[in-house]
mmCIF file of C-alpha atoms and ligand atoms in Angstrom:
data_model
loop_
_atom_site.group_PDB
_atom_site.id
_atom_site.type_symbol
_atom_site.label_atom_id
_atom_site.label_comp_id
_atom_site.label_asym_id
_atom_site.label_seq_id
_atom_site.Cartn_x
_atom_site.Cartn_y
_atom_site.Cartn_z
ATOM 1 C CA MET A 1 96.514 136.087 262.705
ATOM 2 C CA SER A 2 93.349 136.644 265.231
ATOM 3 C CA SER A 3 89.534 136.154 264.104
ATOM 4 C CA LEU A 4 88.479 138.616 260.853
ATOM 5 C CA ALA A 5 86.205 141.387 262.038
ATOM 6 C CA ILE A 6 84.239 140.716 259.546
ATOM 7 C CA ALA A 7 83.554 137.226 261.296
ATOM 8 C CA GLY A 8 83.252 138.602 264.969
ATOM 9 C CA GLY A 9 87.350 139.065 265.612
ATOM 10 C CA LYS A 10 87.781 142.175 267.123
ATOM 11 C CA PRO A 11 88.263 145.093 264.382
ATOM 12 C CA LEU A 12 91.733 145.731 263.681
ATOM 13 C CA ARG A 13 91.203 150.068 264.363
ATOM 14 C CA THR A 14 89.206 151.835 265.648
ATOM 15 C CA LYS A 15 90.810 155.132 265.677
ATOM 16 C CA PRO A 16 89.180 157.259 263.030
ATOM 17 C CA PHE A 17 91.643 158.150 259.480
ATOM 18 C CA ALA A 18 92.037 162.190 259.850
ATOM 19 C CA ARG A 19 88.826 163.576 258.427
ATOM 20 C CA TRP A 20 87.782 164.973 254.444
ATOM 21 C CA PRO A 21 87.758 167.605 253.576
ATOM 22 C CA GLU A 22 90.640 169.864 255.553
ATOM 23 C CA PHE A 23 89.360 173.094 255.859
ATOM 24 C CA GLY A 24 89.930 176.426 258.420
ATOM 25 C CA ALA A 25 90.337 179.408 258.368
ATOM 26 C CA THR A 26 90.893 180.156 254.955
ATOM 27 C CA GLU A 27 87.305 178.490 254.148
ATOM 28 C CA ARG A 28 85.746 180.454 256.394
ATOM 29 C CA THR A 29 86.567 183.720 255.759
ATOM 30 C CA ALA A 30 86.367 183.250 252.544
ATOM 31 C CA LEU A 31 82.722 181.942 252.872
ATOM 32 C CA ILE A 32 82.376 185.327 254.909
ATOM 33 C CA GLU A 33 83.546 187.497 252.544
ATOM 34 C CA VAL A 34 81.013 186.195 249.460
ATOM 35 C CA LEU A 35 78.237 185.934 252.691
ATOM 36 C CA GLU A 36 78.663 189.722 253.451
ATOM 37 C CA SER A 37 79.066 190.801 249.265
ATOM 38 C CA GLY A 38 75.192 190.013 248.020
ATOM 39 C CA ILE A 39 76.422 188.487 245.651
ATOM 40 C CA TRP A 40 75.489 184.627 245.786
ATOM 41 C CA GLY A 41 75.612 183.443 242.744
ATOM 42 C CA GLY A 42 76.815 182.563 239.992
ATOM 43 C CA TYR A 43 77.801 186.264 238.749
ATOM 44 C CA SER A 44 80.295 186.431 240.906
ATOM 45 C CA PRO A 45 84.187 187.484 240.802
ATOM 46 C CA ALA A 46 84.243 185.073 243.675
ATOM 47 C CA VAL A 47 84.162 182.425 240.812
ATOM 48 C CA ASP A 48 85.425 184.243 238.290
ATOM 49 C CA GLU A 49 88.471 184.304 240.414
ATOM 50 C CA PHE A 50 88.361 180.023 240.969
ATOM 51 C CA GLU A 51 88.084 180.349 237.260
ATOM 52 C CA ARG A 52 91.098 181.889 236.530
ATOM 53 C CA ALA A 53 93.226 180.500 240.071
ATOM 54 C CA PHE A 54 92.282 176.799 238.857
ATOM 55 C CA ALA A 55 93.184 177.110 234.164
ATOM 56 C CA VAL A 56 96.573 178.920 235.350
ATOM 57 C CA PHE A 57 97.766 175.671 237.878
ATOM 58 C CA HIS A 58 97.242 173.722 235.342
ATOM 59 C CA HIS A 59 98.722 176.143 232.380
ATOM 60 C CA ALA A 60 95.640 176.631 230.815
ATOM 61 C CA SER A 61 94.396 179.565 229.594
ATOM 62 C CA HIS A 62 91.006 179.429 229.784
ATOM 63 C CA GLY A 63 88.177 178.169 232.257
ATOM 64 C CA VAL A 64 84.793 178.595 232.634
ATOM 65 C CA CYS A 65 83.218 177.197 235.686
ATOM 66 C CA ALA A 66 79.565 175.062 236.089
ATOM 67 C CA SER A 67 77.513 172.932 238.948
ATOM 68 C CA ASN A 68 79.070 169.386 238.292
ATOM 69 C CA GLY A 69 81.642 167.634 236.654
ATOM 70 C CA THR A 70 78.538 165.896 234.686
ATOM 71 C CA VAL A 71 77.546 169.006 232.781
ATOM 72 C CA THR A 72 81.377 169.857 231.946
ATOM 73 C CA LEU A 73 81.470 166.558 230.289
ATOM 74 C CA GLU A 74 77.909 167.832 228.143
ATOM 75 C CA GLY A 75 79.048 171.317 228.094
ATOM 76 C CA ALA A 76 82.388 169.971 226.528
ATOM 77 C CA LEU A 77 80.875 167.486 223.831
ATOM 78 C CA LEU A 78 78.398 169.978 222.972
ATOM 79 C CA ALA A 79 81.210 172.199 222.191
ATOM 80 C CA ALA A 80 83.108 170.497 220.246
ATOM 81 C CA GLY A 81 79.446 169.889 218.052
ATOM 82 C CA VAL A 82 78.889 166.267 218.987
ATOM 83 C CA GLY A 83 75.461 165.044 218.485
ATOM 84 C CA PRO A 84 72.985 162.627 217.310
ATOM 85 C CA GLY A 85 74.672 160.298 214.482
ATOM 86 C CA ASP A 86 78.319 160.488 216.519
ATOM 87 C CA GLU A 87 80.108 157.906 218.098
ATOM 88 C CA VAL A 88 82.944 158.479 221.586
ATOM 89 C CA ILE A 89 84.665 155.999 222.395
ATOM 90 C CA VAL A 90 85.249 155.517 226.315
ATOM 91 C CA PRO A 91 86.007 153.620 228.934
ATOM 92 C CA PRO A 92 84.443 150.973 230.732
ATOM 93 C CA ILE A 93 85.866 151.840 233.445
ATOM 94 C CA THR A 94 85.037 155.567 235.410
ATOM 95 C CA PHE A 95 82.205 156.697 236.754
ATOM 96 C CA ALA A 96 78.983 156.915 234.559
ATOM 97 C CA ALA A 97 78.550 159.981 233.840
ATOM 98 C CA THR A 98 81.649 160.165 231.045
ATOM 99 C CA ALA A 99 79.787 157.410 228.792
ATOM 100 C CA THR A 100 75.773 159.183 230.791
ATOM 101 C CA ALA A 101 77.512 162.569 229.037
ATOM 102 C CA VAL A 102 77.898 161.272 225.606
ATOM 103 C CA LEU A 103 74.302 159.751 224.982
ATOM 104 C CA ARG A 104 72.612 163.479 226.610
ATOM 105 C CA ALA A 105 74.497 165.194 224.017
ATOM 106 C CA GLY A 106 72.235 162.440 221.606
ATOM 107 C CA ALA A 107 75.279 160.752 220.811
ATOM 108 C CA THR A 108 76.661 157.001 221.324
ATOM 109 C CA PRO A 109 79.487 155.939 222.787
ATOM 110 C CA VAL A 110 81.333 153.286 221.936
ATOM 111 C CA PHE A 111 83.628 151.403 224.931
ATOM 112 C CA ALA A 112 87.034 150.166 224.073
ATOM 113 C CA ASP A 113 88.905 148.157 226.853
ATOM 114 C CA VAL A 114 91.974 149.943 229.457
ATOM 115 C CA GLU A 115 95.232 149.284 229.367
ATOM 116 C CA ALA A 116 97.478 148.052 232.378
ATOM 117 C CA HIS A 117 96.465 151.112 234.824
ATOM 118 C CA TYR A 118 92.501 150.941 234.258
ATOM 119 C CA ASN A 119 93.362 154.084 231.528
ATOM 120 C CA LEU A 120 91.794 153.603 228.434
ATOM 121 C CA ASP A 121 94.475 151.231 225.563
ATOM 122 C CA PRO A 122 95.433 153.205 222.317
ATOM 123 C CA GLU A 123 95.628 150.253 220.176
ATOM 124 C CA ARG A 124 91.962 149.214 221.233
ATOM 125 C CA VAL A 125 90.510 153.240 220.409
ATOM 126 C CA CYS A 126 91.773 152.165 217.262
ATOM 127 C CA GLU A 127 89.618 149.409 217.147
ATOM 128 C CA ALA A 128 86.304 150.806 217.961
ATOM 129 C CA LEU A 129 87.534 154.105 215.553
ATOM 130 C CA SER A 130 84.210 153.970 212.666
ATOM 131 C CA PRO A 131 83.766 156.857 210.031
ATOM 132 C CA ARG A 132 80.923 158.275 212.288
ATOM 133 C CA THR A 133 84.337 158.659 214.871
ATOM 134 C CA LYS A 134 83.931 162.303 216.156
ATOM 135 C CA ALA A 135 85.666 162.192 219.669
ATOM 136 C CA VAL A 136 87.215 160.431 222.279
ATOM 137 C CA ILE A 137 87.578 160.471 226.821
ATOM 138 C CA PRO A 138 90.200 159.705 227.869
ATOM 139 C CA VAL A 139 89.445 159.222 232.128
ATOM 140 C CA HIS A 140 93.247 159.687 234.075
ATOM 141 C CA PHE A 141 91.908 156.757 235.759
ATOM 142 C CA GLY A 142 92.648 157.632 239.697
ATOM 143 C CA GLY A 143 94.935 160.523 238.583
ATOM 144 C CA HIS A 144 97.801 158.263 236.586
ATOM 145 C CA PRO A 145 97.411 160.617 233.652
ATOM 146 C CA ALA A 146 96.104 158.352 229.783
ATOM 147 C CA ASP A 147 99.000 158.058 227.322
ATOM 148 C CA MET A 148 97.759 160.547 225.698
ATOM 149 C CA ASP A 149 100.762 160.727 223.457
ATOM 150 C CA ALA A 150 99.233 158.051 221.556
ATOM 151 C CA ILE A 151 95.842 159.174 222.145
ATOM 152 C CA LEU A 152 96.797 162.201 220.593
ATOM 153 C CA ALA A 153 98.416 160.908 217.837
ATOM 154 C CA LEU A 154 94.982 158.860 216.678
ATOM 155 C CA ALA A 155 92.696 161.757 216.881
ATOM 156 C CA ARG A 156 94.985 164.046 214.918
ATOM 157 C CA GLU A 157 95.004 161.832 212.477
ATOM 158 C CA HIS A 158 91.244 160.742 212.921
ATOM 159 C CA GLY A 159 90.147 164.482 213.361
ATOM 160 C CA LEU A 160 89.082 163.413 216.844
ATOM 161 C CA THR A 161 88.338 165.866 219.918
ATOM 162 C CA VAL A 162 90.288 164.827 222.577
ATOM 163 C CA ILE A 163 87.953 165.545 225.996
ATOM 164 C CA GLU A 164 89.815 165.026 228.922
ATOM 165 C CA ASP A 165 87.404 163.136 232.150
ATOM 166 C CA ALA A 166 90.276 165.010 234.315
ATOM 167 C CA ALA A 167 87.394 164.047 237.261
ATOM 168 C CA HIS A 168 90.208 162.196 239.604
ATOM 169 C CA ALA A 169 93.400 164.850 237.943
ATOM 170 C CA HIS A 170 93.908 167.868 239.749
ATOM 171 C CA GLY A 171 97.281 168.954 239.557
ATOM 172 C CA ALA A 172 98.233 165.358 237.858
ATOM 173 C CA SER A 173 100.439 165.771 235.249
ATOM 174 C CA TRP A 174 102.138 163.326 231.873
ATOM 175 C CA LYS A 175 105.873 164.175 230.454
ATOM 176 C CA GLY A 176 105.956 167.796 232.597
ATOM 177 C CA ASN A 177 102.225 168.976 231.506
ATOM 178 C CA SER A 178 99.920 170.131 233.569
ATOM 179 C CA VAL A 179 96.638 167.708 232.390
ATOM 180 C CA GLY A 180 93.562 170.277 231.667
ATOM 181 C CA THR A 181 96.202 171.728 228.514
ATOM 182 C CA LEU A 182 96.824 167.693 226.778
ATOM 183 C CA GLY A 183 93.730 167.069 224.602
ATOM 184 C CA ASP A 184 91.516 169.948 223.068
ATOM 185 C CA ILE A 185 89.704 170.353 226.054
ATOM 186 C CA ALA A 186 89.222 168.876 229.912
ATOM 187 C CA SER A 187 86.780 168.712 232.940
ATOM 188 C CA PHE A 188 87.765 168.582 236.458
ATOM 189 C CA SER A 189 84.609 167.692 239.224
ATOM 190 C CA PHE A 190 84.754 169.274 242.370
ATOM 191 C CA GLN A 191 82.093 166.485 243.547
ATOM 192 C CA GLN A 192 82.339 166.116 248.052
ATOM 193 C CA SER A 193 84.430 162.576 247.197
ATOM 194 C CA LYS A 194 86.872 164.451 244.817
ATOM 195 C CA SER A 195 90.353 165.936 245.937
ATOM 196 C CA LEU A 196 89.780 168.720 245.642
ATOM 197 C CA THR A 197 86.069 169.752 246.537
ATOM 198 C CA ALA A 198 83.301 172.047 247.502
ATOM 199 C CA GLY A 199 80.764 169.626 248.097
ATOM 200 C CA GLU A 200 79.926 169.538 244.450
ATOM 201 C CA GLY A 201 81.032 171.872 241.089
ATOM 202 C CA GLY A 202 82.503 171.606 237.948
ATOM 203 C CA ILE A 203 85.593 173.308 235.658
ATOM 204 C CA LEU A 204 85.822 172.873 231.510
ATOM 205 C CA ILE A 205 90.101 174.608 230.980
ATOM 206 C CA GLY A 206 91.307 174.348 227.826
ATOM 207 C CA ASN A 207 93.474 176.461 225.511
ATOM 208 C CA ASN A 208 90.711 176.438 222.941
ATOM 209 C CA ALA A 209 88.610 179.839 223.486
ATOM 210 C CA GLU A 210 86.797 178.818 220.935
ATOM 211 C CA LEU A 211 85.365 175.712 222.537
ATOM 212 C CA VAL A 212 85.270 176.560 226.350
ATOM 213 C CA GLY A 213 83.561 179.750 224.975
ATOM 214 C CA ARG A 214 80.773 177.696 223.465
ATOM 215 C CA ALA A 215 80.706 175.721 225.956
ATOM 216 C CA ARG A 216 80.334 178.668 228.986
ATOM 217 C CA SER A 217 77.589 179.799 226.552
ATOM 218 C CA PHE A 218 75.844 176.231 227.050
ATOM 219 C CA PHE A 219 75.619 176.648 230.201
ATOM 220 C CA ASN A 220 75.213 180.135 230.727
ATOM 221 C CA GLN A 221 71.250 180.141 229.020
ATOM 222 C CA GLY A 222 72.940 180.911 225.464
ATOM 223 C CA ARG A 223 73.870 184.258 226.312
ATOM 224 C CA VAL A 224 77.368 185.254 224.683
ATOM 225 C CA PRO A 225 79.893 187.979 226.096
ATOM 226 C CA GLY A 226 79.016 191.105 224.771
ATOM 227 C CA ARG A 227 75.089 190.944 224.426
ATOM 228 C CA GLY A 228 72.361 190.661 226.883
ATOM 229 C CA TRP A 229 70.580 189.391 229.858
ATOM 230 C CA TYR A 230 67.885 188.556 227.274
ATOM 231 C CA GLU A 231 69.946 187.497 224.093
ATOM 232 C CA HIS A 232 70.080 184.103 223.797
ATOM 233 C CA ILE A 233 71.891 183.112 221.038
ATOM 234 C CA HIS A 234 72.180 179.570 222.019
ATOM 235 C CA LEU A 235 70.125 176.646 223.201
ATOM 236 C CA GLY A 236 72.022 176.685 226.522
ATOM 237 C CA THR A 237 70.645 175.926 230.202
ATOM 238 C CA ASN A 238 71.641 177.069 234.084
ATOM 239 C CA GLN A 239 74.863 175.324 235.127
ATOM 240 C CA ARG A 240 76.490 177.763 236.816
ATOM 241 C CA MET A 241 78.853 177.008 239.784
ATOM 242 C CA THR A 242 77.515 180.295 242.916
ATOM 243 C CA ALA A 243 79.946 182.476 244.537
ATOM 244 C CA TRP A 244 79.646 179.811 247.557
ATOM 245 C CA GLN A 245 81.205 176.886 245.670
ATOM 246 C CA ALA A 246 84.097 179.055 243.976
ATOM 247 C CA ALA A 247 84.724 181.077 247.919
ATOM 248 C CA VAL A 248 85.299 177.923 248.768
ATOM 249 C CA LEU A 249 86.934 176.052 245.499
ATOM 250 C CA SER A 250 89.870 178.393 246.018
ATOM 251 C CA ALA A 251 90.742 178.081 249.578
ATOM 252 C CA GLN A 252 90.661 174.595 248.915
ATOM 253 C CA LEU A 253 93.670 175.044 245.689
ATOM 254 C CA GLU A 254 95.800 176.539 247.753
ATOM 255 C CA ARG A 255 95.872 173.544 250.455
ATOM 256 C CA LEU A 256 96.361 171.415 246.489
ATOM 257 C CA PRO A 257 99.819 171.402 246.463
ATOM 258 C CA GLY A 258 100.742 170.393 249.751
ATOM 259 C CA GLN A 259 98.135 167.436 250.222
ATOM 260 C CA LEU A 260 99.514 165.860 246.146
ATOM 261 C CA GLU A 261 103.034 166.309 248.119
ATOM 262 C CA ARG A 262 101.852 164.391 250.598
ATOM 263 C CA ARG A 263 99.494 161.498 249.000
ATOM 264 C CA ALA A 264 102.708 160.835 246.359
ATOM 265 C CA GLN A 265 105.307 160.246 249.232
ATOM 266 C CA ASN A 266 102.431 157.959 250.481
ATOM 267 C CA ALA A 267 102.254 156.643 247.928
ATOM 268 C CA ALA A 268 106.233 155.908 247.403
ATOM 269 C CA TYR A 269 105.729 154.152 250.717
ATOM 270 C CA LEU A 270 102.726 152.256 250.092
ATOM 271 C CA ASN A 271 104.279 151.379 246.814
ATOM 272 C CA GLN A 272 107.744 150.036 247.723
ATOM 273 C CA ARG A 273 105.898 147.994 251.129
ATOM 274 C CA LEU A 274 103.366 146.601 249.738
ATOM 275 C CA SER A 275 105.704 145.384 246.688
ATOM 276 C CA LYS A 276 106.983 142.907 249.463
ATOM 277 C CA LEU A 277 102.908 141.439 249.601
ATOM 278 C CA ASP A 278 102.696 137.974 247.644
ATOM 279 C CA PHE A 279 98.897 138.551 247.667
ATOM 280 C CA LEU A 280 98.608 141.551 245.567
ATOM 281 C CA GLU A 281 100.724 143.654 242.710
ATOM 282 C CA ILE A 282 100.934 146.753 242.753
ATOM 283 C CA ARG A 283 101.550 148.516 239.137
ATOM 284 C CA PRO A 284 104.128 151.531 239.309
ATOM 285 C CA PRO A 285 102.470 154.026 237.260
ATOM 286 C CA ASP A 286 103.806 155.483 233.771
ATOM 287 C CA GLU A 287 106.880 156.924 232.994
ATOM 288 C CA ARG A 288 106.087 158.789 231.722
ATOM 289 C CA VAL A 289 103.967 160.396 234.510
ATOM 290 C CA THR A 290 105.231 163.897 235.981
ATOM 291 C CA ILE A 291 102.690 163.142 238.738
ATOM 292 C CA HIS A 292 99.674 161.244 239.737
ATOM 293 C CA SER A 293 97.359 163.390 241.841
ATOM 294 C CA TYR A 294 96.788 159.696 243.341
ATOM 295 C CA CYS A 295 92.772 160.655 243.944
ATOM 296 C CA LEU A 296 92.939 156.575 243.519
ATOM 297 C CA TYR A 297 95.683 154.182 244.848
ATOM 298 C CA THR A 298 95.109 151.551 242.372
ATOM 299 C CA ILE A 299 96.020 148.059 244.140
ATOM 300 C CA ARG A 300 95.149 144.500 242.249
ATOM 301 C CA LEU A 301 94.675 141.070 244.527
ATOM 302 C CA ARG A 302 96.648 137.854 243.054
ATOM 303 C CA PRO A 303 93.352 135.638 242.686
ATOM 304 C CA GLU A 304 96.029 132.590 242.401
ATOM 305 C CA ALA A 305 96.933 133.697 245.918
ATOM 306 C CA MET A 306 92.848 135.235 247.620
ATOM 307 C CA ASP A 307 91.198 130.890 247.164
ATOM 308 C CA GLY A 308 88.484 132.976 245.001
ATOM 309 C CA VAL A 309 87.749 135.506 247.833
ATOM 310 C CA ASP A 310 87.095 138.945 244.246
ATOM 311 C CA VAL A 311 87.785 142.512 245.559
ATOM 312 C CA ALA A 312 83.830 143.369 246.985
ATOM 313 C CA ALA A 313 84.527 140.241 249.741
ATOM 314 C CA PHE A 314 88.469 141.491 250.282
ATOM 315 C CA THR A 315 86.801 145.262 250.804
ATOM 316 C CA LYS A 316 84.454 144.589 253.107
ATOM 317 C CA ALA A 317 86.339 142.315 255.620
ATOM 318 C CA LEU A 318 88.860 145.963 255.192
ATOM 319 C CA ALA A 319 85.983 147.879 256.304
ATOM 320 C CA ALA A 320 85.220 145.923 259.161
ATOM 321 C CA GLU A 321 89.235 146.326 259.962
ATOM 322 C CA GLY A 322 88.170 150.372 260.866
ATOM 323 C CA ILE A 323 89.896 151.272 257.080
ATOM 324 C CA PRO A 324 88.185 153.357 255.352
ATOM 325 C CA GLY A 325 88.213 154.426 251.534
ATOM 326 C CA ALA A 326 88.113 151.081 249.526
ATOM 327 C CA GLY A 327 86.425 150.260 246.600
ATOM 328 C CA TYR A 328 86.163 148.663 242.925
ATOM 329 C CA TYR A 329 83.550 148.607 240.252
ATOM 330 C CA PRO A 330 81.614 145.597 240.344
ATOM 331 C CA HIS A 331 81.029 145.586 236.813
ATOM 332 C CA PRO A 332 82.048 147.754 233.889
ATOM 333 C CA LEU A 333 80.131 150.603 233.210
ATOM 334 C CA HIS A 334 78.570 149.132 230.004
ATOM 335 C CA HIS A 335 77.070 146.239 231.709
ATOM 336 C CA ASN A 336 74.641 148.931 233.466
ATOM 337 C CA GLU A 337 71.471 148.578 232.902
ATOM 338 C CA LEU A 338 70.953 151.392 231.949
ATOM 339 C CA PHE A 339 73.382 151.068 228.572
ATOM 340 C CA ARG A 340 70.825 148.551 227.447
ATOM 341 C CA LYS A 341 68.233 151.036 227.182
ATOM 342 C CA TYR A 342 69.961 152.915 224.162
ATOM 343 C CA ALA A 343 71.971 152.035 221.147
ATOM 344 C CA PHE A 344 75.707 152.312 222.290
ATOM 345 C CA ARG A 345 78.770 149.377 220.529
ATOM 346 C CA ALA A 346 81.660 147.903 222.901
ATOM 347 C CA THR A 347 84.851 146.183 221.965
ATOM 348 C CA GLU A 348 85.640 143.273 223.940
ATOM 349 C CA CYS A 349 86.989 144.335 227.453
ATOM 350 C CA PRO A 350 89.054 141.842 228.958
ATOM 351 C CA ARG A 351 91.495 143.945 230.826
ATOM 352 C CA ALA A 352 87.885 146.024 231.909
ATOM 353 C CA LEU A 353 86.054 142.694 232.604
ATOM 354 C CA ALA A 354 89.115 141.307 235.264
ATOM 355 C CA ALA A 355 89.765 144.802 236.523
ATOM 356 C CA CYS A 356 86.230 144.343 238.194
ATOM 357 C CA ARG A 357 86.843 141.303 239.696
ATOM 358 C CA ASP A 358 91.008 141.531 241.080
ATOM 359 C CA MET A 359 90.970 145.873 241.668
ATOM 360 C CA PHE A 360 90.023 147.630 244.421
ATOM 361 C CA TRP A 361 91.236 151.430 245.537
ATOM 362 C CA ILE A 362 91.746 153.468 248.667
ATOM 363 C CA SER A 363 90.666 156.618 248.078
ATOM 364 C CA HIS A 364 92.587 160.314 248.484
ATOM 365 C CA GLU A 365 91.995 160.833 252.187
ATOM 366 C CA VAL A 366 93.632 157.466 253.625
ATOM 367 C CA MET A 367 96.544 159.196 251.028
ATOM 368 C CA LEU A 368 96.828 162.028 253.248
ATOM 369 C CA ALA A 369 97.031 159.576 256.610
ATOM 370 C CA GLY A 370 100.332 159.045 258.984
ATOM 371 C CA ARG A 371 102.246 157.001 258.493
ATOM 372 C CA ASP A 372 101.281 155.455 261.773
ATOM 373 C CA ASP A 373 97.469 155.197 259.692
ATOM 374 C CA LEU A 374 99.348 153.551 256.839
ATOM 375 C CA GLU A 375 100.781 150.692 258.643
ATOM 376 C CA ASP A 376 97.160 149.929 260.404
ATOM 377 C CA PHE A 377 96.428 150.290 256.349
ATOM 378 C CA ILE A 378 99.469 147.552 255.443
ATOM 379 C CA ALA A 379 98.748 145.482 258.371
ATOM 380 C CA ALA A 380 94.723 145.186 258.210
ATOM 381 C CA LEU A 381 95.254 143.664 254.323
ATOM 382 C CA GLU A 382 97.756 141.323 255.476
ATOM 383 C CA LYS A 383 94.985 140.572 258.616
ATOM 384 C CA VAL A 384 91.622 140.167 255.551
ATOM 385 C CA ALA A 385 94.622 138.294 253.437
ATOM 386 C CA SER A 386 95.662 135.290 255.514
ATOM 387 C CA GLY A 387 92.140 135.811 256.807
ATOM 388 C CA VAL A 388 90.921 134.082 252.863
ATOM 389 C CA LYS A 389 90.055 130.992 254.021
ATOM 390 C CA GLU A 390 88.124 132.035 257.118
ATOM 391 C CA LEU A 391 85.931 134.953 254.367
ATOM 392 C CA ALA A 392 85.741 132.287 251.617
ATOM 393 C CA GLY A 393 83.523 130.343 253.954
ATOM 394 C CA ALA A 394 81.752 133.018 256.129
HETATM 395 C C1 PLP B 401 82.956 162.391 239.507
HETATM 396 C C2 PLP B 401 83.320 162.001 238.394
HETATM 397 C C3 PLP B 401 82.037 162.390 237.082
HETATM 398 C C4 PLP B 401 81.478 163.731 237.374
HETATM 399 O O1 PLP B 401 80.726 164.297 238.113
HETATM 400 P P1 PLP B 401 80.650 165.459 239.171
HETATM 401 O O2 PLP B 401 80.729 166.632 239.700
HETATM 402 O O3 PLP B 401 79.757 163.250 239.991
HETATM 403 O O4 PLP B 401 78.867 164.764 238.602
HETATM 404 C C5 PLP B 401 82.402 162.638 236.095
HETATM 405 N N1 PLP B 401 83.560 161.938 235.769
HETATM 406 C C6 PLP B 401 84.611 160.884 236.328
HETATM 407 C C7 PLP B 401 85.640 160.001 236.326
HETATM 408 C C8 PLP B 401 84.688 161.178 237.875
HETATM 409 O O5 PLP B 401 85.324 160.249 238.883
#
């Protein structure tokens, strides 16, 4: 095998992967409609329309858009009455916002370890409970729904609010039920890196009108329906989504079913091909997952086959070979400097620690690729793995 690109060899591939996000005439038309309507802000029929369409897509009865998927988590927590003195259980394998939203609500995050699919482990959630626990935020990591049966049972028993962080899980489902309707309220992000995007944006959906309504009031300066523009009933802020974002999102939502289908087909192909490579471990989804949205396709490197080479070195070498979209978390979330400045509790998280050494992902753009692109991806994995000696010495 030739020398690795990262060590000065020739890259396996120089052709770019297809551009993300995909867009065309529908997005252009929708944006021009907003332009010509003269209604560019959050009080726009385009926002109402997307709110309804996204909720309906997930079989939820209510939705409220906001400017991003971080404030939606804050809004959900505040709507659930979470505040100072309360604890909220979160996983350590997630983006920072899952836990910083808890701090911003004045409450304390409590980190509980993940299971084999990098989602909150219900048994560890059980150990993390205290009399102060008010809510739990399962993250559907990568688009693989968390074990909602066990988490909901626990939540019902202990009177906890369940806030789904579905930032990776647009269109995913668990036992035939869409994410976003499994817990009490669910938060999605439309930030650039997500599998449904307008560059920035977020939404809360759910079947609890009161919860979603309180969040709406928070995003909209504490206003409530039926009262005037200058009537502020609650302490709120302005986190309204703009008409531009909503128009793009409505057009993008039409593309989502086809994209989910392509990603599922590519994942099935990769599962079959990659499970033959002895330096990797591919974990098939939990049998109760009916749609994995593959915002991230996770791969575990077998440390014993890798000569001490970790995911940091491996993904860097993969990028040098011309494969985009590989990522990993360098440490569990609660090991970030930020959290040392705040009170938080963490139970032992050995699985999260291991995941930061040996788990990486390929993002959804690559999961939309054609078969030839996937072949290059597989060849690059094999090339980098066969060059670990070179890497270890680099
Ligand atoms: C991206 C993300 C968020 C935050 O969304 P933004 O729209 O970027 O604010 C929250 N949770 C998870 C798991 C995410 O990946």
